[in-house]
Short mmCIF file of C-alpha atoms and ligand atoms in Angstrom, two decimals:
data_model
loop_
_atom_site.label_atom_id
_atom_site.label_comp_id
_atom_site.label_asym_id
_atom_site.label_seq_id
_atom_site.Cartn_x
_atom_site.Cartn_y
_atom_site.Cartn_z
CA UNK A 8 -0.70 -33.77 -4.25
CA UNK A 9 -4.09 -32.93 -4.90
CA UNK A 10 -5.49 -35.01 -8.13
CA UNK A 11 -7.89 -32.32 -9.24
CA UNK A 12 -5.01 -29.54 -9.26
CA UNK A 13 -2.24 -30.99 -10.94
CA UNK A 14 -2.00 -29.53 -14.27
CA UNK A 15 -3.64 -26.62 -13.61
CA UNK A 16 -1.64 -23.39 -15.09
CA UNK A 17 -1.70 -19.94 -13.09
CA UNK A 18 -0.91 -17.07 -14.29
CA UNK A 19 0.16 -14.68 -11.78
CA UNK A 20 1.06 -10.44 -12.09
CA UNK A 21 1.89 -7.74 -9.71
CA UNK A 22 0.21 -4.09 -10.67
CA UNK A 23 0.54 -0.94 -8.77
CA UNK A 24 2.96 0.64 -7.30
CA UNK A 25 5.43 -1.75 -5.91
CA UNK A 26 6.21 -2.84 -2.08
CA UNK A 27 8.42 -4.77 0.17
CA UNK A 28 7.15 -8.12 0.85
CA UNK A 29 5.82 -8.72 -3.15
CA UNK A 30 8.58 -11.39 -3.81
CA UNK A 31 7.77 -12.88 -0.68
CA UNK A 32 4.06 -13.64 -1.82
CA UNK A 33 4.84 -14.60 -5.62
CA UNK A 34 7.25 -17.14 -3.75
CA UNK A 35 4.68 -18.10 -1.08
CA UNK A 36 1.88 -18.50 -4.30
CA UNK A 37 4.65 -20.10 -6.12
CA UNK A 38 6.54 -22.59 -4.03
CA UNK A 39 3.05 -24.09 -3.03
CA UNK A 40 1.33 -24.28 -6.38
CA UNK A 41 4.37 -25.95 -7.82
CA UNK A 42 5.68 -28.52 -4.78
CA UNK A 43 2.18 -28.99 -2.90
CA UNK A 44 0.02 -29.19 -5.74
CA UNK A 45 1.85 -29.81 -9.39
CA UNK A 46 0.32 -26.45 -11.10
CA UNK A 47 2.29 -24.59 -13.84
CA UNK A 48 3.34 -21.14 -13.08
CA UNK A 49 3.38 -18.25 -15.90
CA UNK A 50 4.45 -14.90 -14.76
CA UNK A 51 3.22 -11.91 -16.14
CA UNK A 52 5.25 -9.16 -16.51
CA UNK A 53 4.19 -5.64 -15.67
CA UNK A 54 0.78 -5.56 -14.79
CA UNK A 55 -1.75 -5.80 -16.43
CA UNK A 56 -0.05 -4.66 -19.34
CA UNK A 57 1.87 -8.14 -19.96
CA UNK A 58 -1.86 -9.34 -20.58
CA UNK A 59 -2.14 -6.75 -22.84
CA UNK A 60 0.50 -7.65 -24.69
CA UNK A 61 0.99 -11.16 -24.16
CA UNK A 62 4.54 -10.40 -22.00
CA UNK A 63 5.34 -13.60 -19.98
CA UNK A 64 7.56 -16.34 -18.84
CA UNK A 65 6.85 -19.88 -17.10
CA UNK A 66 8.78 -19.80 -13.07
CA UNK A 67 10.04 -23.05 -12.50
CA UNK A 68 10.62 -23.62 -8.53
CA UNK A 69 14.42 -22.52 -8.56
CA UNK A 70 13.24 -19.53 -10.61
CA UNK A 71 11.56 -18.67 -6.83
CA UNK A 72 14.78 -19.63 -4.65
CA UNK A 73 16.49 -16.34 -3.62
CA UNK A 74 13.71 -13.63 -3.83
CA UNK A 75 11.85 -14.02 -0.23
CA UNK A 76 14.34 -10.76 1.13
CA UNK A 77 14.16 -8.68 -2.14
CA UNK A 78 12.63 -5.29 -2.54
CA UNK A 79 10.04 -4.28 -5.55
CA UNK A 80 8.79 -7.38 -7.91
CA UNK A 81 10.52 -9.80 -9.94
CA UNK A 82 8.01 -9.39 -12.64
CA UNK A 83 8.03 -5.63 -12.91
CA UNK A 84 4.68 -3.60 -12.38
CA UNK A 85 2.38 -0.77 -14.18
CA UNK A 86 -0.45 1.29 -13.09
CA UNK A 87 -2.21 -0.06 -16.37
CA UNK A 88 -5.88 0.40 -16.06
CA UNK A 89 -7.68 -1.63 -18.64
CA UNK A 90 -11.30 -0.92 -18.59
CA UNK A 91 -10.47 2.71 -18.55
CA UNK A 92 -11.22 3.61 -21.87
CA UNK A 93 -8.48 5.86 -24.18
CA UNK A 94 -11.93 7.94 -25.74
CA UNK A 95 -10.38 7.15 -29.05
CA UNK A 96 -12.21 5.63 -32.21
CA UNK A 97 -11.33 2.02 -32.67
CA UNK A 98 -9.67 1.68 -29.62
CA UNK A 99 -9.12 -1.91 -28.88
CA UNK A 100 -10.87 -3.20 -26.03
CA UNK A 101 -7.77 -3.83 -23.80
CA UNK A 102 -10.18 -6.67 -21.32
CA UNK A 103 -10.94 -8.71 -24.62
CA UNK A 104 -7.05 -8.92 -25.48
CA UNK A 105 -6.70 -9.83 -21.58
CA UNK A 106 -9.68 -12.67 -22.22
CA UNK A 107 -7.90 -13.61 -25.51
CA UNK A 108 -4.21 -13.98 -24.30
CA UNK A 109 -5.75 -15.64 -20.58
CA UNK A 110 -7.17 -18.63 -23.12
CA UNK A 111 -4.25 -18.80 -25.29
CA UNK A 112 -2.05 -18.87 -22.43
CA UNK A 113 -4.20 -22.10 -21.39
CA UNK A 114 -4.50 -20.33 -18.05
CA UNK A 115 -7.41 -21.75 -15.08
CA UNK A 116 -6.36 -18.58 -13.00
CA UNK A 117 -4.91 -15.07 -12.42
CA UNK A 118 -3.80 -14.39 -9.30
CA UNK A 119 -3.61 -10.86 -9.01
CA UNK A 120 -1.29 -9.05 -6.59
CA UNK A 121 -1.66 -5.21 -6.00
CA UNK A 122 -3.79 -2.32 -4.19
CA UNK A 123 -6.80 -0.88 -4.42
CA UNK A 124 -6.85 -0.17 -7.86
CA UNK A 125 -5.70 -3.50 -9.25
CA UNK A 126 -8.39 -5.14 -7.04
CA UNK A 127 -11.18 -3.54 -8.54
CA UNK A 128 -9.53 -4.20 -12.12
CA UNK A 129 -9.38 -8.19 -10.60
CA UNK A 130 -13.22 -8.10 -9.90
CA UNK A 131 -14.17 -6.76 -13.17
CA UNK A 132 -12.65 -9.43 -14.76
CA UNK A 133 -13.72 -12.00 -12.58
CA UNK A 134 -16.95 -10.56 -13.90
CA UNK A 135 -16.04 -10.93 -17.25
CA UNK A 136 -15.68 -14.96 -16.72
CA UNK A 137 -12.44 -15.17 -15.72
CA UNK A 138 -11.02 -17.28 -12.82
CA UNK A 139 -9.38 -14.78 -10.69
CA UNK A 140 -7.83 -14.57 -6.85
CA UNK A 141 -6.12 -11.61 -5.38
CA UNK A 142 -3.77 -10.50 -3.06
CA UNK A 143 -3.76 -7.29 -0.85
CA UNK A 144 -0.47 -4.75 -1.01
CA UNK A 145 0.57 -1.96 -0.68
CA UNK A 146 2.49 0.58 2.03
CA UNK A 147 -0.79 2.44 2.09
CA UNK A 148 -2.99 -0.04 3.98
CA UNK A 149 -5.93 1.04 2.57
CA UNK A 150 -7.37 -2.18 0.85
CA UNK A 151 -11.11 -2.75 2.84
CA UNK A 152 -11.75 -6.12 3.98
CA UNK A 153 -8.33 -7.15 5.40
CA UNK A 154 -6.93 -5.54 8.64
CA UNK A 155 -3.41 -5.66 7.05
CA UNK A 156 -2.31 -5.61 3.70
CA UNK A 157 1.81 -6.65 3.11
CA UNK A 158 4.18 -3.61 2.70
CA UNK A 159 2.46 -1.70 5.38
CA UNK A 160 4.93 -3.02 8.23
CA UNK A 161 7.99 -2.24 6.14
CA UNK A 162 6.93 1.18 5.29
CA UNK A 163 6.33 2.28 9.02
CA UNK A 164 10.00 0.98 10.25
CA UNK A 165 11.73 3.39 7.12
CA UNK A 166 9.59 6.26 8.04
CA UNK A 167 9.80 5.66 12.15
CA UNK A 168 13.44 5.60 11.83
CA UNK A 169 12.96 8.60 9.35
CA UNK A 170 11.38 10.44 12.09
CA UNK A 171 13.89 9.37 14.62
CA UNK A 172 16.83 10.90 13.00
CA UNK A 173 15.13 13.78 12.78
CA UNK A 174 14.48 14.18 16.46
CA UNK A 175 18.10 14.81 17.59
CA UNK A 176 18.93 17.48 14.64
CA UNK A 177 15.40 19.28 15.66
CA UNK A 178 16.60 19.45 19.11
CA UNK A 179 20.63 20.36 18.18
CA UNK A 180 19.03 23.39 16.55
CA UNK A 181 15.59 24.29 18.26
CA UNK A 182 13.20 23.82 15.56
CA UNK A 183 10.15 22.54 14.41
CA UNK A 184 10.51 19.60 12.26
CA UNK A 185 8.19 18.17 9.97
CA UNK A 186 8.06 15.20 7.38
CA UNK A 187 5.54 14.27 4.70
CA UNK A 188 5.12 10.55 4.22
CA UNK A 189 3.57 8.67 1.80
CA UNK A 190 -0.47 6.58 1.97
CA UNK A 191 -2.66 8.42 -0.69
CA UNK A 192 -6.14 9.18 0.83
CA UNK A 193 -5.45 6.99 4.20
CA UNK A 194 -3.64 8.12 7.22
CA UNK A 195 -2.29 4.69 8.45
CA UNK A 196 1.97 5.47 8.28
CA UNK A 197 1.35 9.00 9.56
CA UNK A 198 -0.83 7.25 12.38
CA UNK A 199 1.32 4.28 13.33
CA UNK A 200 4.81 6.22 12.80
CA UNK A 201 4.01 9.30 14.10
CA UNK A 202 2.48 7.11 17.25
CA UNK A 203 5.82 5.11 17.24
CA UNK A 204 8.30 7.48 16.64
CA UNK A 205 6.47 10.51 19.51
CA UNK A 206 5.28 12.92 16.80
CA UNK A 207 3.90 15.61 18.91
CA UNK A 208 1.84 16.50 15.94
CA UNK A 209 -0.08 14.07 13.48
CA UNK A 210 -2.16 14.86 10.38
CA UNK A 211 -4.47 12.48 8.56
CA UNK A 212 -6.57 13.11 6.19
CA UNK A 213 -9.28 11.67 7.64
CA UNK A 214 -9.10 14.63 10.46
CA UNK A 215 -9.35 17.69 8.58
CA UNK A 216 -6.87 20.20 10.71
CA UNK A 217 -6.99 23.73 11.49
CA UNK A 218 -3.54 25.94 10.60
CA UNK A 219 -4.30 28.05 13.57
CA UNK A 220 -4.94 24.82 16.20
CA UNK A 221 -0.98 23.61 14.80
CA UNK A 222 0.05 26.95 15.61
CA UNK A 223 -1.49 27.41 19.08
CA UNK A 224 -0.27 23.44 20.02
CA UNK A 225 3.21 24.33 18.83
CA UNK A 226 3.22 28.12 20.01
CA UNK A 227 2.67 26.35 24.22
CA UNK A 228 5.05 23.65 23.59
CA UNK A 229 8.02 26.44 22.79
CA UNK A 230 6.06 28.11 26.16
CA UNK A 231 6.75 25.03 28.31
CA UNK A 232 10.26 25.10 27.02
CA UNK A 233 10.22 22.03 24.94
CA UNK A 234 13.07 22.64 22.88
CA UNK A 235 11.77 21.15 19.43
CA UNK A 236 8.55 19.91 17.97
CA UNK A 237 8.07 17.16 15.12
CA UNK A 238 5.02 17.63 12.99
CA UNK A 239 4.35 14.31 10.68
CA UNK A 240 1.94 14.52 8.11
CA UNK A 241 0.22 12.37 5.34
CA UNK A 242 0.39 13.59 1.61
CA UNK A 243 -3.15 13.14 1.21
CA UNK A 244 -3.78 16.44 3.90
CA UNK A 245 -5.42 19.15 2.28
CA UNK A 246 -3.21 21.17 0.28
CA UNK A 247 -3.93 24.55 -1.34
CA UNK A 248 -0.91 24.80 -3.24
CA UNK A 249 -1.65 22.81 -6.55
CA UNK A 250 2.75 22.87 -7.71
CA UNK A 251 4.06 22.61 -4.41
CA UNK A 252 4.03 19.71 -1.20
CA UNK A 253 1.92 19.85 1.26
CA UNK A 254 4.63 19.64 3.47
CA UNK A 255 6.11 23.17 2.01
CA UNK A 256 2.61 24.67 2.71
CA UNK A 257 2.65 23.71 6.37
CA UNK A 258 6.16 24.51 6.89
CA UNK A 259 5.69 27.80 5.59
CA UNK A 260 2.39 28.24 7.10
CA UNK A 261 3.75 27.53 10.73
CA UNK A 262 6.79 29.46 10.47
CA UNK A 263 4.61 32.65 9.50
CA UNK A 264 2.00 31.86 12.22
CA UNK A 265 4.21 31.05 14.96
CA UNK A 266 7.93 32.72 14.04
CA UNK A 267 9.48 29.41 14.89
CA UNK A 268 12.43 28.27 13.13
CA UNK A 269 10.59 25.74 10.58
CA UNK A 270 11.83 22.69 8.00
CA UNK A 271 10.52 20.40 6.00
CA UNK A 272 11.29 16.87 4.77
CA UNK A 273 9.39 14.61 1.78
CA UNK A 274 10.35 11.19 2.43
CA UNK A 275 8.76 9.62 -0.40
CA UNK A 276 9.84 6.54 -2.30
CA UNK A 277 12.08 5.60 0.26
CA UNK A 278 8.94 4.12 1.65
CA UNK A 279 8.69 1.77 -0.89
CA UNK A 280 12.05 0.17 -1.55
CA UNK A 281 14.45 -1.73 -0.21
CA UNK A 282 13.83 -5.06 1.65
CA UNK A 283 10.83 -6.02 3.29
CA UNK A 284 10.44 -6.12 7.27
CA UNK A 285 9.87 -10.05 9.03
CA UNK A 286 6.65 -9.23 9.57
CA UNK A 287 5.62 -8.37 5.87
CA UNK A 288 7.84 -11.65 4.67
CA UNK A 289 5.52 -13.84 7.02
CA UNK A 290 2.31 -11.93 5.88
CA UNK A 291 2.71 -12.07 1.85
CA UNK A 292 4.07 -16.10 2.39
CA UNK A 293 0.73 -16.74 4.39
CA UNK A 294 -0.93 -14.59 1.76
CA UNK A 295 1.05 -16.57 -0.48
CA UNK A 296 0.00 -19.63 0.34
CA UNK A 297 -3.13 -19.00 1.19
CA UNK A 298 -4.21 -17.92 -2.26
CA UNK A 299 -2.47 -21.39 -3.91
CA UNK A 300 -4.77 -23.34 -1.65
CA UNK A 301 -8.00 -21.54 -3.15
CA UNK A 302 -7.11 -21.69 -6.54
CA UNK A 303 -6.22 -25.69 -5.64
CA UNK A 304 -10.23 -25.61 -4.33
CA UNK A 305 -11.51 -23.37 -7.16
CA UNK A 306 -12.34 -20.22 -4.85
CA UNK A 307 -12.65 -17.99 -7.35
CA UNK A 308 -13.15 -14.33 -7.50
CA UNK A 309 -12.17 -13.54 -4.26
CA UNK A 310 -9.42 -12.14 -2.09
CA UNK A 311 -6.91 -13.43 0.42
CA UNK A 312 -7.40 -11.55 3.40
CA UNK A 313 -6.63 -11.23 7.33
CA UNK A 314 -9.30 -10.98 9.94
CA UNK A 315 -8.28 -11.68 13.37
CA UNK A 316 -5.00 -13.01 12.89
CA UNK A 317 -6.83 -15.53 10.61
CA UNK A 318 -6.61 -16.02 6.70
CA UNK A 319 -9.70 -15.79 5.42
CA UNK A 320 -11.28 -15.41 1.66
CA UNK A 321 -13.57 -12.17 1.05
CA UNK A 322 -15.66 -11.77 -2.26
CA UNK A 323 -13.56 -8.99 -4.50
CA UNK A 324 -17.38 -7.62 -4.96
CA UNK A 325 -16.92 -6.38 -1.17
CA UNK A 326 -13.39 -5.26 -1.69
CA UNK A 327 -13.74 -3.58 -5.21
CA UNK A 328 -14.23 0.47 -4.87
CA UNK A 329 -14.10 1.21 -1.32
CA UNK A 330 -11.21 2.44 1.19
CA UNK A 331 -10.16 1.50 4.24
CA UNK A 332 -9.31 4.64 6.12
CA UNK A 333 -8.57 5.10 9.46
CA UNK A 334 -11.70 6.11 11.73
CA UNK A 335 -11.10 9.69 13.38
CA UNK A 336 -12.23 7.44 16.51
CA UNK A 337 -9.47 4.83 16.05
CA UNK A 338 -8.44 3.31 19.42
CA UNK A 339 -4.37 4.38 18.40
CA UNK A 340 -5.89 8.13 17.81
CA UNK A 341 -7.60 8.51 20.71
CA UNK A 342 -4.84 6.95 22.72
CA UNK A 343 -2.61 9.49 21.29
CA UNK A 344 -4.72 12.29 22.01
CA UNK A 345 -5.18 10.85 25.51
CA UNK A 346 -1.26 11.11 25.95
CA UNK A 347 -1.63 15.13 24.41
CA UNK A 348 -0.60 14.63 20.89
CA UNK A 349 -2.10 17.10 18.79
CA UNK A 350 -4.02 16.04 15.32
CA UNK A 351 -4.73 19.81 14.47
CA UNK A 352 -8.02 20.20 15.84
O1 F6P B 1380 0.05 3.33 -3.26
C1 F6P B 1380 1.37 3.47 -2.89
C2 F6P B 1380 1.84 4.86 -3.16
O2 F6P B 1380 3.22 4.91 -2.82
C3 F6P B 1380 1.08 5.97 -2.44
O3 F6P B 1380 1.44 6.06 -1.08
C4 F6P B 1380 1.46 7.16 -3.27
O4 F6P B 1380 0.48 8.16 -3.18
C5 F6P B 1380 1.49 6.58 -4.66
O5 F6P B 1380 1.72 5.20 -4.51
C6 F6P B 1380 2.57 7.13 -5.56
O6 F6P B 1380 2.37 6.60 -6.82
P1 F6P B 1380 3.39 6.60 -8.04
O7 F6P B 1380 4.30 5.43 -7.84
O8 F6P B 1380 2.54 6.40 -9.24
O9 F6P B 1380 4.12 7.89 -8.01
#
């Protein structure tokens, strides 16, 4: 046990919307701060907001026993943002409650586990003087600076199989089959599902598409007597209709252009639950890990990451505001147009 650890306290939340594979790093942060190092462990609950509000309780080791194969977080989550200010008079500055309950708390660290938008929150209050680390998650894998981010893995195998299932009804009846899937602004489950699973069509967002190129691609497929086609799309596609899925709009849109029998499925949350794939449980334990060994050496302000199949530290000052999104030169989308897949262009 390290001298100049033991003793120290971390505090440690989970913000954004939830994963598989978050349980597995809060145990991996966890189980090493306690048994390698001697550090006290206060979890937050939800967010940011249990900083708000001072909302926590102290995780022994045993407290971590039993969570590595659970879905969501043990300590709850919220999308509480709080430098974003209310616009009200008076308002209370929600970071100086955050600075205020991080000293009381007698805390020498926040780890900080969550997406893009708890990230940036991280940095500013690693700006503010306080000792923070983060972790990357989310199904989205859209956090720059790390070529994976946990929850990613888990979220492909529901929405392959997703896709799967729909193959064999799409052929029983001759239609065209598409499914909206989850990633905000990135592509990445579209991409690697629709890749694993044979989508014949795939939209990103990062490709804008053309209604009329769908049509045409879908229009010769029915010509070359391929019984069905399965169309899988991101939700962050462009989508005229403000009340309604994009995945209504193209449905709609492709049964009018092309008269083919058309239907649409939102798999949505789905996504997110449930328990997390091997692969994400060994990525958020090495994440896990990882960040307990550079609190133990004071790394501060900075992110666990992978780069090469190697852990590796980035400054959150690189991570904070930017996007990883998938390049419309990808190797896996030029591979897939190599092989004919269409991506609506
Ligand atoms: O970031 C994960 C994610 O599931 C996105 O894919 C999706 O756009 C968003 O969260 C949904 O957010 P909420 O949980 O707030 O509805």
């Amino acid at each position: 046990m390290s001298k100049r650890s033991s003793g120290m306290r971390i505090g440690i939340l989970t913000a954004g919307g939830d994963c598989p594979g978050i349980n597995a790093a809060i145990r991996g942060v966890g189980k090493t701060a306690i048994v390698k190092y001697g550090m006290t462990l206060i979890g937050i609950s939800d967010g940011f907001t249990g900083m708000i509000n001072k909302d926590y309780t102290e995780l022994t080791e045993k407290d971590l026993s039993g969570i590595l194969t659970l879905g969501g977080t043990i300590l709850g989550t919220s999308r509480e943002k709080p430098f974003k200010s209310s616009g009200k008079k008076n308002e209370i500055k929600k970071p100086d409650l955050i600075r205020e309950h991080y000293e009381q708390l007698g805390l020498d660290c926040l780890v900080c586990i969550g997406g893009n938008g708890t990230l940036k929150t991280a940095h500013l209050l690693s700006q503010e003087g306080l000792n923070v680390v983060g972790i990357p998650k989310t199904i989205d894998n859209d956090v720059w600076g790390t070529d994976i981010t946990f929850g990613f893995s888990s979220a492909v195998n529901i929405a392959t199989e997703a896709i799967d299932r729909l193959h064999s009804t799409a052929n029983s009846h001759k239609r065209i089959m598409l499914i909206e899937l989850m990633g905000h602004n990135a592509g990445w489950i579209a991409l690697y599902s629709g890749i694993a699973s044979g989508g014949d069509v795939i939209l990103i967002p990062e490709i804008p598409y053309k209604e009329e190129k769908i049509a045409e691609y879908l229009l010769h497929r029915a010509e070359e007597n391929k019984p069905y086609s399965i169309v899988v799309v991101a939700e962050g596609v462009s989508n005229p209709l403000k009340d309604r899925s994009v995945a209504h709009y193209l449905s709609n849109r492709i049964n009018e252009m092309t008269g083919l029998e058309t239907r649409e499925t939102v798999l949505g949350y789905i996504q997110r639950g449930g328990t997390p794939s091997p692969m994400d449980r060994v990525l958020a334990t090495r994440y896990g890990t990882a960040a307990a060994d550079m609190i133990a050496d004071k790394d501060f302000g900075k992110m666990v990451a992978l780069k090469n199949d190697e852990i590796v530290s980035v400054p959150l000052a690189d991570v904070s505001g930017k996007l990883k999104l998938v390049e419309p030169d990808n190797p896996l989308v030029l591979q897939a147009k190599s092989m004919g897949t269409s991506f609506g262009i």
